[in-house]
């Protein structure tokens, strides 16, 4: 066979090998509903097609629309290896990638020019460790951007039209996997939420049983405090009886931080009367935290004692 005959044969074999690896990436990506478990194998296969020193899959949160790194292979960045979440406009992804869904290769100067305001520091860190070139491939599912595949290299201008085409083929193979991974995560979240809800309802039912299980209020309130602590975190738990005239709160039980704030039958200051009365009469909870709680403490010596003891929030629930 002459040299002129061997060249087409060699090109054919090279293309056949590329397509075999692309198909292998598709099989890897669809092998598990969790992309985490197959990402290492995916990255190893992708590197046989496209040279890189770092490969990242950045995904878009469907609710917030924010972009953040989800999977990374290769060179690690000390301190902030995973970046985001950023809006697309403020990320390091060029607008041509997420607006026109184009695959794009950039050199060092272009990387700096294209970086959004929030990602300038990230881009500088990558360049500082030698990642001076990058290629961005949009990951699209049913016409919608679901992520971005980012190849980074220490070489100058390593990506040609061939690599751009291969990156597009790779992104097409993993689009379904990213979408499936998202559905898997949503399902896991829903299962966890339902399990948590069932556990909460079981504890609430247990609280109902405790109330009628003893004639001793101290015993009931202590058991109540233990159950409530599994539902709502607190540093201090108080059960108080609100007087009909709205002037006093009689503390029946306290658990948690031991604060020498006030004796049972504490009178309420005027501003506290108005706030408590509004919430209690309207059967609404009262939640104060941060500056709101700090302002609430002003003018109330007893509430100030609690604030100085370290309490920073108040949640009051009317007992109807």
Coordinates of C-alpha atoms in Angstrom, one line a residue:
X1 CA 0.0 0.0 0.0
X2 CA 1.4 3.4 -0.9
X3 CA 1.8 6.4 1.5
X4 CA -1.1 8.1 -0.3
X5 CA -3.3 5.2 0.4
X6 CA -2.3 5.0 4.1
X7 CA -3.2 8.6 4.9
X8 CA -7.0 8.2 4.3
X9 CA -6.9 4.9 6.2
X10 CA -5.2 6.6 9.2
X11 CA -7.7 9.5 9.2
X12 CA -10.5 7.0 9.1
X13 CA -9.1 5.0 12.0
X14 CA -8.6 8.2 14.0
X15 CA -12.2 9.3 13.4
X16 CA -13.5 5.8 14.2
X17 CA -11.5 5.9 17.5
X18 CA -12.9 9.3 18.3
X19 CA -16.5 8.1 17.8
X20 CA -15.8 5.0 19.9
X21 CA -14.6 7.2 22.8
X22 CA -17.6 9.6 22.3
X23 CA -19.9 6.6 22.6
X24 CA -18.0 5.3 25.6
X25 CA -18.6 8.7 27.3
X26 CA -22.3 8.4 26.6
X27 CA -22.3 4.9 28.2
X28 CA -20.4 6.2 31.2
X29 CA -22.7 9.2 31.7
X30 CA -25.9 7.1 31.5
X31 CA -24.5 4.3 33.8
X32 CA -25.7 6.0 37.0
X33 CA -28.3 8.5 38.1
X34 CA -25.6 10.2 40.1
X35 CA -22.9 11.9 38.0
X36 CA -20.6 12.0 41.0
X37 CA -20.1 8.3 40.9
X38 CA -19.1 8.2 37.2
X39 CA -17.3 11.6 36.8
X40 CA -13.8 10.2 37.3
X41 CA -14.3 7.7 34.5
X42 CA -15.9 10.4 32.3
X43 CA -13.0 12.7 32.8
X44 CA -10.4 10.0 32.0
X45 CA -12.2 9.2 28.7
X46 CA -12.6 12.8 27.8
X47 CA -8.9 13.4 28.2
X48 CA -8.2 10.8 25.5
X49 CA -10.0 13.1 23.1
X50 CA -9.2 16.6 24.4
X51 CA -6.0 17.5 26.3
X52 CA -6.6 19.4 29.5
X53 CA -5.0 20.2 32.8
X54 CA -8.3 20.8 34.5
X55 CA -11.9 19.9 33.5
X56 CA -15.0 21.2 35.2
X57 CA -18.7 20.7 34.8
X58 CA -20.6 23.8 36.0
X59 CA -24.3 23.3 36.4
X60 CA -27.2 25.7 36.6
X61 CA -29.6 25.6 39.5
X62 CA -33.1 25.4 37.9
X63 CA -34.7 27.5 40.6
X64 CA -32.1 30.3 41.1
X65 CA -30.6 30.2 37.6
X66 CA -27.1 30.5 39.3
X67 CA -24.0 28.7 37.9
X68 CA -21.5 26.8 40.1
X69 CA -18.9 24.1 39.7
X70 CA -20.3 20.7 40.4
X71 CA -17.5 18.3 39.2
X72 CA -13.8 18.9 38.8
X73 CA -10.9 16.8 37.5
X74 CA -7.2 17.7 37.2
X75 CA -5.3 20.7 38.7
X76 CA -6.7 21.8 42.0
X77 CA -6.9 25.4 43.2
X78 CA -6.0 25.9 46.8
X79 CA -8.5 27.7 48.9
X80 CA -11.3 27.9 46.3
X81 CA -11.3 24.9 44.1
X82 CA -15.1 24.9 43.5
X83 CA -16.4 28.3 42.5
X84 CA -19.9 29.9 42.5
X85 CA -22.7 30.3 42.6
X86 CA -22.7 33.2 40.2
X87 CA -25.3 34.6 37.8
X88 CA -24.2 33.8 34.3
X89 CA -23.6 37.5 33.6
X90 CA -21.1 37.6 36.5
X91 CA -19.4 34.3 35.9
X92 CA -16.3 33.5 33.9
X93 CA -18.4 32.0 31.1
X94 CA -18.5 34.2 27.9
X95 CA -21.9 35.5 26.9
X96 CA -21.6 33.9 23.5
X97 CA -21.7 30.5 25.3
X98 CA -24.8 31.0 27.3
X99 CA -26.7 33.4 25.0
X100 CA -25.9 31.9 21.6
X101 CA -25.0 28.4 22.9
X102 CA -21.7 28.5 21.1
X103 CA -18.5 26.6 22.0
X104 CA -15.6 29.0 22.5
X105 CA -11.9 28.7 23.0
X106 CA -10.1 31.7 24.7
X107 CA -6.5 32.7 25.4
X108 CA -5.2 34.4 28.5
X109 CA -6.1 37.9 27.5
X110 CA -9.6 36.9 26.4
X111 CA -10.2 35.0 29.7
X112 CA -9.5 38.2 31.6
X113 CA -11.6 40.3 29.2
X114 CA -14.6 37.9 29.3
X115 CA -14.7 37.4 33.1
X116 CA -17.8 38.7 34.9
X117 CA -17.3 41.0 37.9
X118 CA -17.8 38.2 40.4
X119 CA -15.4 35.8 38.8
X120 CA -12.3 38.1 38.2
X121 CA -10.6 36.8 41.3
X122 CA -11.3 33.2 40.3
X123 CA -9.9 33.8 36.8
X124 CA -6.8 35.4 38.2
X125 CA -6.2 32.4 40.5
X126 CA -6.4 30.0 37.6
X127 CA -4.1 32.0 35.4
X128 CA -1.7 32.4 38.4
X129 CA -1.3 28.6 38.6
X130 CA -0.7 28.4 34.8
X131 CA -4.2 27.7 33.4
X132 CA -3.8 30.3 30.6
X133 CA -6.2 28.8 28.0
X134 CA -9.8 27.5 28.2
X135 CA -12.6 26.1 26.1
X136 CA -16.2 26.5 27.1
X137 CA -18.9 24.1 25.7
X138 CA -22.6 24.7 26.6
X139 CA -24.5 21.7 27.8
X140 CA -28.0 21.9 26.3
X141 CA -31.0 19.7 27.0
X142 CA -34.2 20.2 24.9
X143 CA -32.9 23.6 23.8
X144 CA -32.2 24.8 27.4
X145 CA -28.8 25.5 28.9
X146 CA -28.3 23.1 31.9
X147 CA -24.6 23.5 32.4
X148 CA -21.2 24.4 30.9
X149 CA -18.3 22.1 30.2
X150 CA -15.0 23.9 30.8
X151 CA -11.6 22.6 29.7
X152 CA -8.5 24.5 30.9
X153 CA -4.9 24.1 29.8
X154 CA -1.4 25.4 30.6
X155 CA -0.6 25.4 26.9
X156 CA -1.0 28.4 24.7
X157 CA -3.9 28.1 22.2
X158 CA -4.2 24.3 22.5
X159 CA -7.8 24.1 21.1
X160 CA -8.5 24.1 17.4
X161 CA -11.7 23.5 15.4
X162 CA -11.2 19.8 16.0
X163 CA -11.3 20.2 19.8
X164 CA -14.3 22.6 19.6
X165 CA -16.2 19.9 17.6
X166 CA -15.3 17.2 20.0
X167 CA -16.3 19.3 23.0
X168 CA -19.7 19.8 21.5
X169 CA -20.1 16.1 21.0
X170 CA -19.0 15.4 24.6
X171 CA -21.4 18.0 26.0
X172 CA -24.3 16.4 24.0
X173 CA -23.5 13.0 25.6
X174 CA -23.6 14.3 29.1
X175 CA -26.6 16.6 28.8
X176 CA -29.0 13.8 29.5
X177 CA -26.9 12.7 32.5
X178 CA -26.9 16.2 34.0
X179 CA -30.7 16.4 33.6
X180 CA -31.1 12.9 35.0
X181 CA -28.8 13.8 37.9
X182 CA -30.9 16.8 38.6
X183 CA -34.1 14.8 38.7
X184 CA -32.3 12.2 41.0
X185 CA -31.3 15.0 43.4
X186 CA -34.8 16.4 43.4
X187 CA -36.2 12.9 44.1
X188 CA -33.7 12.4 46.9
X189 CA -34.7 15.8 48.4
X190 CA -38.4 15.0 48.2
X191 CA -37.9 11.6 49.9
X192 CA -35.8 13.3 52.6
X193 CA -38.5 16.0 53.0
X194 CA -41.3 13.5 53.3
X195 CA -39.3 11.4 55.8
X196 CA -38.6 14.6 57.9
X197 CA -42.2 15.6 57.7
X198 CA -43.3 12.1 58.9
X199 CA -40.8 12.3 61.8
X200 CA -42.0 15.7 62.7
X201 CA -45.7 14.6 62.7
X202 CA -44.8 11.6 64.9
X203 CA -43.2 13.9 67.4
X204 CA -46.1 16.3 67.4
X205 CA -48.4 13.4 68.0
X206 CA -46.2 12.3 70.9
X207 CA -46.4 15.9 72.3
X208 CA -50.2 15.5 72.2
X209 CA -50.0 12.2 74.1
X210 CA -47.6 13.7 76.7
X211 CA -50.0 16.6 77.6
X212 CA -52.7 14.1 78.7
X213 CA -50.3 11.6 80.3
X214 CA -49.7 13.2 83.7
X215 CA -51.3 15.5 86.2
X216 CA -47.9 17.0 87.0
X217 CA -47.3 20.1 84.8
X218 CA -43.6 20.1 85.6
X219 CA -43.3 16.5 84.3
X220 CA -45.4 17.3 81.2
X221 CA -43.5 20.5 80.4
X222 CA -40.1 18.7 80.8
X223 CA -41.1 16.0 78.4
X224 CA -42.6 18.6 76.1
X225 CA -39.3 20.5 76.1
X226 CA -37.4 17.4 75.2
X227 CA -39.7 16.7 72.2
X228 CA -39.7 20.3 71.1
X229 CA -35.9 20.4 71.1
X230 CA -35.9 17.7 68.4
X231 CA -38.1 19.9 66.2
X232 CA -36.9 23.4 66.9
X233 CA -33.4 24.3 68.1
X234 CA -33.3 26.6 71.2
X235 CA -31.1 27.7 74.0
X236 CA -34.0 28.5 76.3
X237 CA -37.6 27.2 76.3
X238 CA -40.3 28.8 78.3
X239 CA -44.0 28.1 78.8
X240 CA -45.9 31.2 80.1
X241 CA -49.5 32.0 80.8
X242 CA -50.7 35.2 79.2
X243 CA -53.1 37.2 81.5
X244 CA -56.5 38.3 80.3
X245 CA -55.7 42.0 80.8
X246 CA -52.5 41.7 78.8
X247 CA -50.4 43.1 81.5
X248 CA -48.4 40.1 82.7
X249 CA -46.9 36.8 81.6
X250 CA -46.8 34.2 84.3
X251 CA -43.9 31.9 83.7
X252 CA -45.0 28.3 84.3
X253 CA -41.8 26.5 83.2
X254 CA -38.3 27.2 81.9
X255 CA -35.7 24.9 80.4
X256 CA -32.2 25.5 79.0
X257 CA -30.1 28.5 79.9
X258 CA -30.4 29.5 83.5
X259 CA -30.9 33.3 83.3
X260 CA -31.7 35.4 86.4
X261 CA -34.1 37.6 84.4
X262 CA -37.4 37.9 86.2
X263 CA -39.6 36.1 88.7
X264 CA -42.9 34.4 87.6
X265 CA -45.6 36.9 86.9
X266 CA -43.4 39.4 85.0
X267 CA -45.1 42.6 84.0
X268 CA -44.9 43.7 80.4
X269 CA -43.6 47.1 79.3
X270 CA -45.9 49.1 77.0
X271 CA -44.2 48.4 73.7
X272 CA -44.1 44.7 74.6
X273 CA -47.8 44.7 75.5
X274 CA -48.7 46.1 72.0
X275 CA -46.5 43.6 70.2
X276 CA -47.6 40.6 72.2
X277 CA -51.3 41.6 72.2
X278 CA -51.3 42.0 68.4
X279 CA -49.7 38.6 67.8
X280 CA -51.7 36.7 70.4
X281 CA -55.1 38.2 69.5
X282 CA -54.4 37.5 65.8
X283 CA -53.2 34.0 66.7
X284 CA -49.9 34.7 64.9
X285 CA -46.4 33.7 65.9
X286 CA -43.9 36.4 66.8
X287 CA -40.4 36.0 65.4
X288 CA -37.7 38.5 66.3
X289 CA -34.0 38.0 65.5
X290 CA -30.9 40.0 64.8
X291 CA -31.4 43.8 64.9
X292 CA -35.2 43.3 65.3
X293 CA -34.7 41.4 68.6
X294 CA -32.0 43.9 69.7
X295 CA -34.4 46.8 69.2
X296 CA -37.1 44.8 71.0
X297 CA -34.9 44.6 74.1
X298 CA -34.5 48.4 74.3
X299 CA -36.5 49.7 77.3
X300 CA -37.0 46.3 78.8
X301 CA -34.6 45.5 81.6
X302 CA -35.5 41.9 81.7
X303 CA -35.2 41.4 78.0
X304 CA -31.9 43.2 78.1
X305 CA -30.6 40.7 80.7
X306 CA -31.6 37.9 78.3
X307 CA -29.8 39.6 75.4
X308 CA -26.6 40.2 77.5
X309 CA -26.7 36.5 78.5
X310 CA -26.4 35.6 74.8
X311 CA -29.9 35.2 73.5
X312 CA -30.2 36.7 70.0
X313 CA -33.7 35.6 68.8
X314 CA -37.2 35.2 70.1
X315 CA -40.0 32.9 68.8
X316 CA -43.3 33.2 70.6
X317 CA -46.2 30.9 69.8
X318 CA -49.7 31.5 71.1
X319 CA -51.4 28.6 72.9
X320 CA -55.0 28.7 71.7

